[in-house]
XYZ file of C-alpha atoms in Angstrom:
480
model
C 9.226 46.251 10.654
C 7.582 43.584 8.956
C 4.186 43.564 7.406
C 1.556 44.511 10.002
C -1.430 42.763 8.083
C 0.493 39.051 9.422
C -1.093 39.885 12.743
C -4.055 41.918 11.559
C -7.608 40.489 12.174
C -9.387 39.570 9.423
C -12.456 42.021 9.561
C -15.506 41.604 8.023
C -14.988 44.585 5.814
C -12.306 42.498 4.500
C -14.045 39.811 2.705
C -15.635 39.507 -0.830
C -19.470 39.043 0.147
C -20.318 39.645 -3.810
C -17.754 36.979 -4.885
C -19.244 33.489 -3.883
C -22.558 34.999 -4.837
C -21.337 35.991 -8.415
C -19.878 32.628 -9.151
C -22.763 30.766 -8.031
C -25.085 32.184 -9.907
C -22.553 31.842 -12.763
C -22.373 28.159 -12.705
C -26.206 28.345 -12.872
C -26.692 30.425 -15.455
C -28.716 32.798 -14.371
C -26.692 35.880 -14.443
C -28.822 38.307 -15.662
C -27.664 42.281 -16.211
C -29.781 43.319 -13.647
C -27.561 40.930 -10.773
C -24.401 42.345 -12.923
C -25.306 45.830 -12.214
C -26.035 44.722 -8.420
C -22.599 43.584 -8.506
C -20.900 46.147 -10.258
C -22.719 48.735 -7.675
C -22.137 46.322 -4.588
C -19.799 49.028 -3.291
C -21.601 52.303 -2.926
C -21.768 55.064 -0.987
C -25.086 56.226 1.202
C -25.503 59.284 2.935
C -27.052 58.266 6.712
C -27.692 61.090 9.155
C -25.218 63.393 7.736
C -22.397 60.888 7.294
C -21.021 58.959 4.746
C -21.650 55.054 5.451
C -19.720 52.665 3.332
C -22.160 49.441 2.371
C -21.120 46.093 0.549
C -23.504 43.337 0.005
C -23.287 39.962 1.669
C -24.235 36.510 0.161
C -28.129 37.496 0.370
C -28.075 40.671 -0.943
C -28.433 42.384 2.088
C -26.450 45.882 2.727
C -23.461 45.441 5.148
C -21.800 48.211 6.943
C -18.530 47.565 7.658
C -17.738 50.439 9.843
C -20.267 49.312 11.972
C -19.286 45.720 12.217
C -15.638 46.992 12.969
C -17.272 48.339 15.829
C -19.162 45.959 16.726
C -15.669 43.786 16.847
C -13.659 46.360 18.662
C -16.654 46.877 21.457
C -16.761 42.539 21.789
C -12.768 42.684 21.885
C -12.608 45.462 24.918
C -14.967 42.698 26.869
C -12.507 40.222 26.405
C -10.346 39.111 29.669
C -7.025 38.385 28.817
C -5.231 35.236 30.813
C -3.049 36.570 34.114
C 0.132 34.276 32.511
C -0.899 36.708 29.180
C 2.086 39.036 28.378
C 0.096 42.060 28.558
C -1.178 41.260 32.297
C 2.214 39.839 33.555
C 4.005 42.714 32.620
C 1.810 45.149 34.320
C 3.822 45.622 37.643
C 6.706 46.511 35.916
C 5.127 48.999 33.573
C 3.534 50.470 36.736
C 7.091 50.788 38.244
C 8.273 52.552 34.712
C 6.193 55.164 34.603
C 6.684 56.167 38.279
C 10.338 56.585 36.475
C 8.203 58.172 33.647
C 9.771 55.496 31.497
C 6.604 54.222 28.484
C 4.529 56.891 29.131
C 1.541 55.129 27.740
C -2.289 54.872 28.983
C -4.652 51.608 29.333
C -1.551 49.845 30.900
C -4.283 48.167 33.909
C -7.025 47.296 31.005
C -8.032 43.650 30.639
C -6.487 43.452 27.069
C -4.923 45.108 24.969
C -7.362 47.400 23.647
C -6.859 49.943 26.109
C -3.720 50.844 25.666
C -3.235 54.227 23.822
C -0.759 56.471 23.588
C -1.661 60.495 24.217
C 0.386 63.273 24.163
C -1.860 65.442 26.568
C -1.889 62.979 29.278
C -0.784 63.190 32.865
C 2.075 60.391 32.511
C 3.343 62.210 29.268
C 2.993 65.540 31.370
C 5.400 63.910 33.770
C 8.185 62.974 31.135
C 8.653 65.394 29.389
C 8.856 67.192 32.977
C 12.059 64.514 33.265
C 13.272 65.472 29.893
C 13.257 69.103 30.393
C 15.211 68.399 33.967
C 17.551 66.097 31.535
C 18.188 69.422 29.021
C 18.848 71.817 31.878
C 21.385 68.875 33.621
C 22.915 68.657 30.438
C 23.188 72.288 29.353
C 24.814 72.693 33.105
C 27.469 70.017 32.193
C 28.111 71.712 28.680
C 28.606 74.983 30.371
C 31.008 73.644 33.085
C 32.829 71.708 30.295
C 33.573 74.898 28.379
C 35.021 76.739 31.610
C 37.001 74.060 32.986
C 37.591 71.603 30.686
C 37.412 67.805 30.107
C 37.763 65.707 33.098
C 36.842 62.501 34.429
C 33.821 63.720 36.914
C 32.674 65.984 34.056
C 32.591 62.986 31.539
C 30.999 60.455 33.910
C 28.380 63.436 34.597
C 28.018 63.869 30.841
C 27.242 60.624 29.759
C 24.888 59.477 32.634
C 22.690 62.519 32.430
C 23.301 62.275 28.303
C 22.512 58.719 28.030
C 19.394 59.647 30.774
C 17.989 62.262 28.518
C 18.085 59.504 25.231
C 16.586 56.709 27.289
C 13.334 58.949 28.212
C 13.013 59.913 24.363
C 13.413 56.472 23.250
C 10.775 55.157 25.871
C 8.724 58.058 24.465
C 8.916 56.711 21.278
C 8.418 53.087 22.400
C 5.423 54.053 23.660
C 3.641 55.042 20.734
C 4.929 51.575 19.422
C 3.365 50.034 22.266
C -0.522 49.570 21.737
C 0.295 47.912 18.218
C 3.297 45.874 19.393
C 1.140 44.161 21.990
C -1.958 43.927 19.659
C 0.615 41.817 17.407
C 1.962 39.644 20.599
C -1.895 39.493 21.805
C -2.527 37.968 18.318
C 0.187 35.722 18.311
C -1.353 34.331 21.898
C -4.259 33.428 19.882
C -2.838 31.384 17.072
C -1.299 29.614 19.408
C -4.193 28.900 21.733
C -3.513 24.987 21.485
C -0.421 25.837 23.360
C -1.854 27.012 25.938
C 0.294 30.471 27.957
C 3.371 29.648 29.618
C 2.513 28.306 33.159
C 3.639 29.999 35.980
C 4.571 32.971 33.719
C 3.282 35.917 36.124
C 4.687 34.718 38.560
C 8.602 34.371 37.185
C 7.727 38.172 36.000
C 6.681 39.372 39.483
C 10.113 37.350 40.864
C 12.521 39.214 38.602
C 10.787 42.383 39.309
C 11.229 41.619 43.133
C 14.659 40.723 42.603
C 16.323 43.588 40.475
C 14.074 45.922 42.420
C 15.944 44.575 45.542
C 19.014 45.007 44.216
C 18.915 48.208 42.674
C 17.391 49.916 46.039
C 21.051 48.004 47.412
C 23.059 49.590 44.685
C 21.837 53.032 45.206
C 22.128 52.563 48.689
C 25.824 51.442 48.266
C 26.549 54.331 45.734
C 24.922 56.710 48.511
C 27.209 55.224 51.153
C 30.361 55.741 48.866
C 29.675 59.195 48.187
C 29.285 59.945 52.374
C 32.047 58.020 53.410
C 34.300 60.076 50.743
C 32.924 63.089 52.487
C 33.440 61.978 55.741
C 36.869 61.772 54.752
C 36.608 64.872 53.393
C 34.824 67.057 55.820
C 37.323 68.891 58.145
C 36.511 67.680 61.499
C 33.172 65.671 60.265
C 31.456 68.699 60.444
C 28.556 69.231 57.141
C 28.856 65.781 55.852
C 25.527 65.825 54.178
C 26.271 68.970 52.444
C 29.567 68.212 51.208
C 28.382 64.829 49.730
C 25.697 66.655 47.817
C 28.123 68.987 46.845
C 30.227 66.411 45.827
C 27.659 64.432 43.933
C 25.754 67.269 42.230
C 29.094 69.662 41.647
C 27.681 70.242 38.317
C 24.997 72.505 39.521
C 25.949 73.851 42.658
C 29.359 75.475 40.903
C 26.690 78.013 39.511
C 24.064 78.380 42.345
C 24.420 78.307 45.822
C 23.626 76.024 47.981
C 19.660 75.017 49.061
C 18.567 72.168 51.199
C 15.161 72.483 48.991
C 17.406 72.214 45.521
C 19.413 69.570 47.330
C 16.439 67.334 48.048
C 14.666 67.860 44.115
C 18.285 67.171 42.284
C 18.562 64.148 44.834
C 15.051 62.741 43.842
C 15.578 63.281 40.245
C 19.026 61.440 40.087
C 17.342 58.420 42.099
C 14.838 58.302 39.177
C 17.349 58.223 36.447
C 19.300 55.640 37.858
C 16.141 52.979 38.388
C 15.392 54.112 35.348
C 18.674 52.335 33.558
C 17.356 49.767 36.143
C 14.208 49.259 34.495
C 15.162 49.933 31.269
C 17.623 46.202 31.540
C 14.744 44.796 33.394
C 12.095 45.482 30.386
C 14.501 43.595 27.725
C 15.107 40.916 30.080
C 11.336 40.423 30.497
C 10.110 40.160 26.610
C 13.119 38.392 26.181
C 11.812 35.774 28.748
C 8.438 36.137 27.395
C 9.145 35.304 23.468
C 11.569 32.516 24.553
C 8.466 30.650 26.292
C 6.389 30.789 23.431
C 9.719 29.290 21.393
C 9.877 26.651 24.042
C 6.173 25.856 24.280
C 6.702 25.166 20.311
C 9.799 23.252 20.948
C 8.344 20.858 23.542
C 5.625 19.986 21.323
C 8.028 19.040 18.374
C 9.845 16.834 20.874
C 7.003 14.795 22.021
C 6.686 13.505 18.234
C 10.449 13.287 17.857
C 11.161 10.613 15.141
C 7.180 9.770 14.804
C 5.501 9.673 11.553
C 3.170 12.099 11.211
C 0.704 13.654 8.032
C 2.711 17.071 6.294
C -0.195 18.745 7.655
C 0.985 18.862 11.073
C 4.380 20.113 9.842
C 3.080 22.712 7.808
C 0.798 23.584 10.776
C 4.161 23.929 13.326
C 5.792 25.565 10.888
C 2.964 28.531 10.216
C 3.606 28.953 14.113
C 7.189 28.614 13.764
C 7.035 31.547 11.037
C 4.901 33.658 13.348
C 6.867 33.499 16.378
C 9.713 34.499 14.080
C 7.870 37.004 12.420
C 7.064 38.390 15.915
C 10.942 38.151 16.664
C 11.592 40.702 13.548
C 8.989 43.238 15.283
C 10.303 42.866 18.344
C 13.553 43.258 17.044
C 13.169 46.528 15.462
C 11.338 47.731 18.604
C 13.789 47.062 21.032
C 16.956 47.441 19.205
C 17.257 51.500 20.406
C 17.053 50.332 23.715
C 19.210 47.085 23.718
C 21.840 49.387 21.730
C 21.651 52.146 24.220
C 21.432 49.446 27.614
C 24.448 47.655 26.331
C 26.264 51.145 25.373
C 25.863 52.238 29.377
C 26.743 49.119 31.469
C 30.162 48.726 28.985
C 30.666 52.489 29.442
C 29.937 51.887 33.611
C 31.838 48.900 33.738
C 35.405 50.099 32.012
C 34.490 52.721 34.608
C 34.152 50.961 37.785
C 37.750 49.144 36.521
C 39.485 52.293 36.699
C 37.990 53.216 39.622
C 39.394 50.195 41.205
C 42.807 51.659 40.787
C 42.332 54.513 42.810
C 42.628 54.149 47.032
C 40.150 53.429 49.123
C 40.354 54.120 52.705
C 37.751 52.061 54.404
C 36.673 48.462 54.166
C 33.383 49.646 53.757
C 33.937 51.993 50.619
C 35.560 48.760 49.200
C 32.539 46.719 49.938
C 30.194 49.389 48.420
C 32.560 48.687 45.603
C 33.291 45.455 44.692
C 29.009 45.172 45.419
C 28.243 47.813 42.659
C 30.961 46.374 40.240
C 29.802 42.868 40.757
C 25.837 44.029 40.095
C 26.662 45.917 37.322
C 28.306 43.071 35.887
C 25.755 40.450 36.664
C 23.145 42.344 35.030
C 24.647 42.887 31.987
C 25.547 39.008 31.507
C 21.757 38.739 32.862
C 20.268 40.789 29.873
C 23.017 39.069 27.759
C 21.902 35.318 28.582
C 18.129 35.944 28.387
C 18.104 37.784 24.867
C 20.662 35.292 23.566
C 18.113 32.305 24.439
C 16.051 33.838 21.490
C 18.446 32.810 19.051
C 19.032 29.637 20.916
C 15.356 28.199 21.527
C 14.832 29.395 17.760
C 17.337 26.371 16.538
C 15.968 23.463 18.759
C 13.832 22.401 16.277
C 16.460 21.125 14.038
C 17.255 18.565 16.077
C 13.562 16.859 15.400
C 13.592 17.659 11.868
C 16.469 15.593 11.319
C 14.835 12.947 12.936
C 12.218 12.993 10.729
C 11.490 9.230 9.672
C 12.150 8.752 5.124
C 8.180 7.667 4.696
C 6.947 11.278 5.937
C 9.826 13.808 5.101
C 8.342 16.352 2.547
C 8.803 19.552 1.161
C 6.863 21.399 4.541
C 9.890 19.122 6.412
C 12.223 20.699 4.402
C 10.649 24.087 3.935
C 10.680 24.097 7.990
C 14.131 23.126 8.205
C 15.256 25.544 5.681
C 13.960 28.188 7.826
C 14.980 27.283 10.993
C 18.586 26.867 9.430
C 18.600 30.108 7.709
C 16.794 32.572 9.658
C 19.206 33.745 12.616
C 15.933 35.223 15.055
C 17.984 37.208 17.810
C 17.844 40.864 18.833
C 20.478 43.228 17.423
C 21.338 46.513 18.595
C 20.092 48.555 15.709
C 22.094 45.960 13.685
C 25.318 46.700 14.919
C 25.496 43.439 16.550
C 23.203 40.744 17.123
C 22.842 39.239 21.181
C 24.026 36.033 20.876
C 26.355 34.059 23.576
C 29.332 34.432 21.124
C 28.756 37.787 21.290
C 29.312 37.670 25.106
C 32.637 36.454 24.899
C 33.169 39.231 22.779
C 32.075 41.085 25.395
C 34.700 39.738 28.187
C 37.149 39.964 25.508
C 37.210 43.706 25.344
C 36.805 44.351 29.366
C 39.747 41.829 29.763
C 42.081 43.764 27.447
C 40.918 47.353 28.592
C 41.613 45.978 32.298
C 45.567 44.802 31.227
C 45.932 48.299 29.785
C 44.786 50.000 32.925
C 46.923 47.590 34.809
C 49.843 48.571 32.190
C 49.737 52.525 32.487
C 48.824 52.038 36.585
C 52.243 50.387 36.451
C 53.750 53.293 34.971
C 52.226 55.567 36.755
C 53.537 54.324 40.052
C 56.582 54.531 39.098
C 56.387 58.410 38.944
C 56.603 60.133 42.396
C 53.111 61.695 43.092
C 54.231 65.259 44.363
C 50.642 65.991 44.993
C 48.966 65.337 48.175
C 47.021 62.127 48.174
C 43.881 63.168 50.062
C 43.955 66.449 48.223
C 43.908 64.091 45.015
C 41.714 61.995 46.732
C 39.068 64.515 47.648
């Protein structure tokens, strides 16, 4: 991650009070041994009530404790109300929505700024994910176990890596929110340097609509992957009788092959694989939200540089808009290395899902409903992936709209902040990477449709072959 201090308030405890004093009294000559032992001793420590105070000495000579004026800061800061289109505020609904999937298990998430948040092992929320872990583990070691008696097959590898890649996305939010109080202090920071800009209008509200909308649509996708599952066992169940129990046995075979049956178990295994699949949910939804977020500030940057598009203007202002320039994209880095687990590991699932769902669409399906349920959960899955993909690509693609106005720069006011600006737009590719094993870029989405096309024409190829072979097995046996 890149140097913290970019972001860091400049504290009190930070400056040189003795300097200015020192080189004033220099240039009048009075600089007597006595002042040069003051200034030798400026930094001292003093013994106050049974702790150790550390004092420096301002321009008058008078002690200054900076602990205490850190304090003093931090206590100001926590009365501070941050703006409802401020990231930290607009994002609260869906961080309230997380951690009811125990996803960021972090506290302060409802605070007025971001000096609440903190991150604490022996809180409630924490309490409740690593309850979701542990429930991971146990799913897991139940798939391992069935694995080694029965072998690899295609339920017991779709069971292994949803409940795998369930178990790494609640340790990576874990860790993500430990990351979270200073990540936001950074974004909060950034918000200020670029007061003049003003927050992105109406930037809660596009927030709360894509919250409203995936949420919508994820309640329909469970509901259609519900419906699947009871119209297979409907089709199943010998004379419709125990449809409810065969679908759970059907969906949760992993655990009831080594207990028996419970209505009780049932409803808890139920609950906890409706968690884990908003979670994946969420988990798109929270990169396609900071992704929306840091391309506003890019475009609030971008529309400025347009409005003086081919005007002359003092280097000043360049070297101003590029400072902001180098922030946001200093701010991309950060955001970068936070995310990059999680874009890595969203990107990893919906590919796995998808190549999935296509060979699922070779197998029969005996209702038009079951193939409405399907072509519904296909399409969704596939709309939210190029979703994610289009709104972290538009980082990399807001980040080069200002070369356009730097080449239309007039001769009598292109200088070396011009060019130093336009070098860095040119050469620094800002987009998010999957732990740098790709970066998210719209090129990379054809790459993307690329490899689903060709692993659909294989699956075509070997269906073709396989149909050729008479099936002496029973097709609802096969089926069911």
């Amino acid at each position: 991650m890149s140097n913290e201090n970019t972001f860091r308030p400049v504290y009190l405890k930070d400056r040189n009070f003795t300097e200015s004093r020192y080189e004033r009294q220099l240039k009048q000559g009075v600089l007597t041994d006595s002042v040069v032992r003051s200034n030798y001793n400026a930094l001292s420590l003093k013994e106050n009530k049974g702790s150790i105070a550390l004092e420096i000495q301002d321009d008058l000579g008078m002690p200054v404790n900076y602990v205490r004026i850190k304090a003093l800061e931090d206590s100001i800061r926590k009365d501070i109300i941050s703006d409802k289109n401020s990231l930290h505020r607009a994002i609260t609904p869906l961080l309230i929505l997380m951690q009811i999937c125990a996803l960021l298990p972090v506290q302060g998430i409802r605070g007025q700024n971001t000096s609440y948040l903190v991150f604490n092992w022996f809180s409630w929320i924490m309490a409740y994910s690593i309850i979701l872990v542990s429930s991971s583990l146990l799913m897991i070691s139940l798939i391992i176990f069935n694995l080694y008696r029965n072998g690899l097959t295609y339920e017991i590898t779709g069971d292994l890596v949803f409940f795998g890649g369930t178990l790494i996305n609640y340790i990576v939010f874990i860790h993500l929110a430990r990351e979270w109080p200073k990540v936001m202090e950074k974004w909060e920071l950034m918000e200020r340097e670029m007061k003049q800009y003003g927050y992105p209008p109406n930037m809660a509200f596009k927030i709360k609509m894509l919250i409203c909308i995936i949420m919508l649509l994820s309640i329909i996708e469970h509901l259609a992957s519900i419906l699947t599952g009871v119209l297979k066992a409907i089709y199943c169940s010998p004379d419709g009788l125990g449809i409810f129990r065969l679908y759970i046995l059907t969906s949760l075979k992993t655990v009831f092959t080594f207990i028996d049956y419970s209505f009780v178990v049932a409803i808890i295994l139920g609950f906890f694989d409706c968690l884990s699949s908003f979670a994946w949910n969420f988990m798109d939804l929270f990169i396609i939200i900071l992704a929306c977020s840091l391309t506003d500030k890019f475009n609030q940057l971008n529309q400025k540089l347009d409005s003086v598009r081919g005007k002359v203007l003092p280097s000043m202002y360049w070297r101003k808009s590029r400072e902001t320039y180098n922030v946001l994209a200093s701010l991309t880095h950060d955001f970068d290395e936070f995310l990059s687990p999680v874009i890595l590991l969203s990107f990893g699932h919906n590919l796995y899902f998808i190549c999935l769902q296509l060979l699922n669409s070779l197998k029969p399906m005996h209702s038009s409903w079951e193939a409405l349920c399907f072509a519904f959960l296909f399409t969704y899955l596939v709309g939210r992936t190029c979703l994610v993909s289009l709104y972290v690509a538009s980082i990399n693609d807001q980040s080069k709209k200002p070369k356009t106005v730097l080449f239309s720069v007039p001769a009598e006011c292109y200088g070396v902040e011009v060019e130093r600006f336009l070098m860095q737009v040119a050469a620094d590719e800002l987009s998010f990477t999957g732990c740098n094993f790709f970066s998210v870029t719209r090129t990379f989405m054809l790459t993307v449709a690329g490899t689903i096309v060709t692993y659909e024409i294989v699956l075509i190829q070997f269906n073709n072959v396989a149909s050729e072979v008479p099936d002496q097995n029973n097709t609802l046996a096969h089926y069911c």
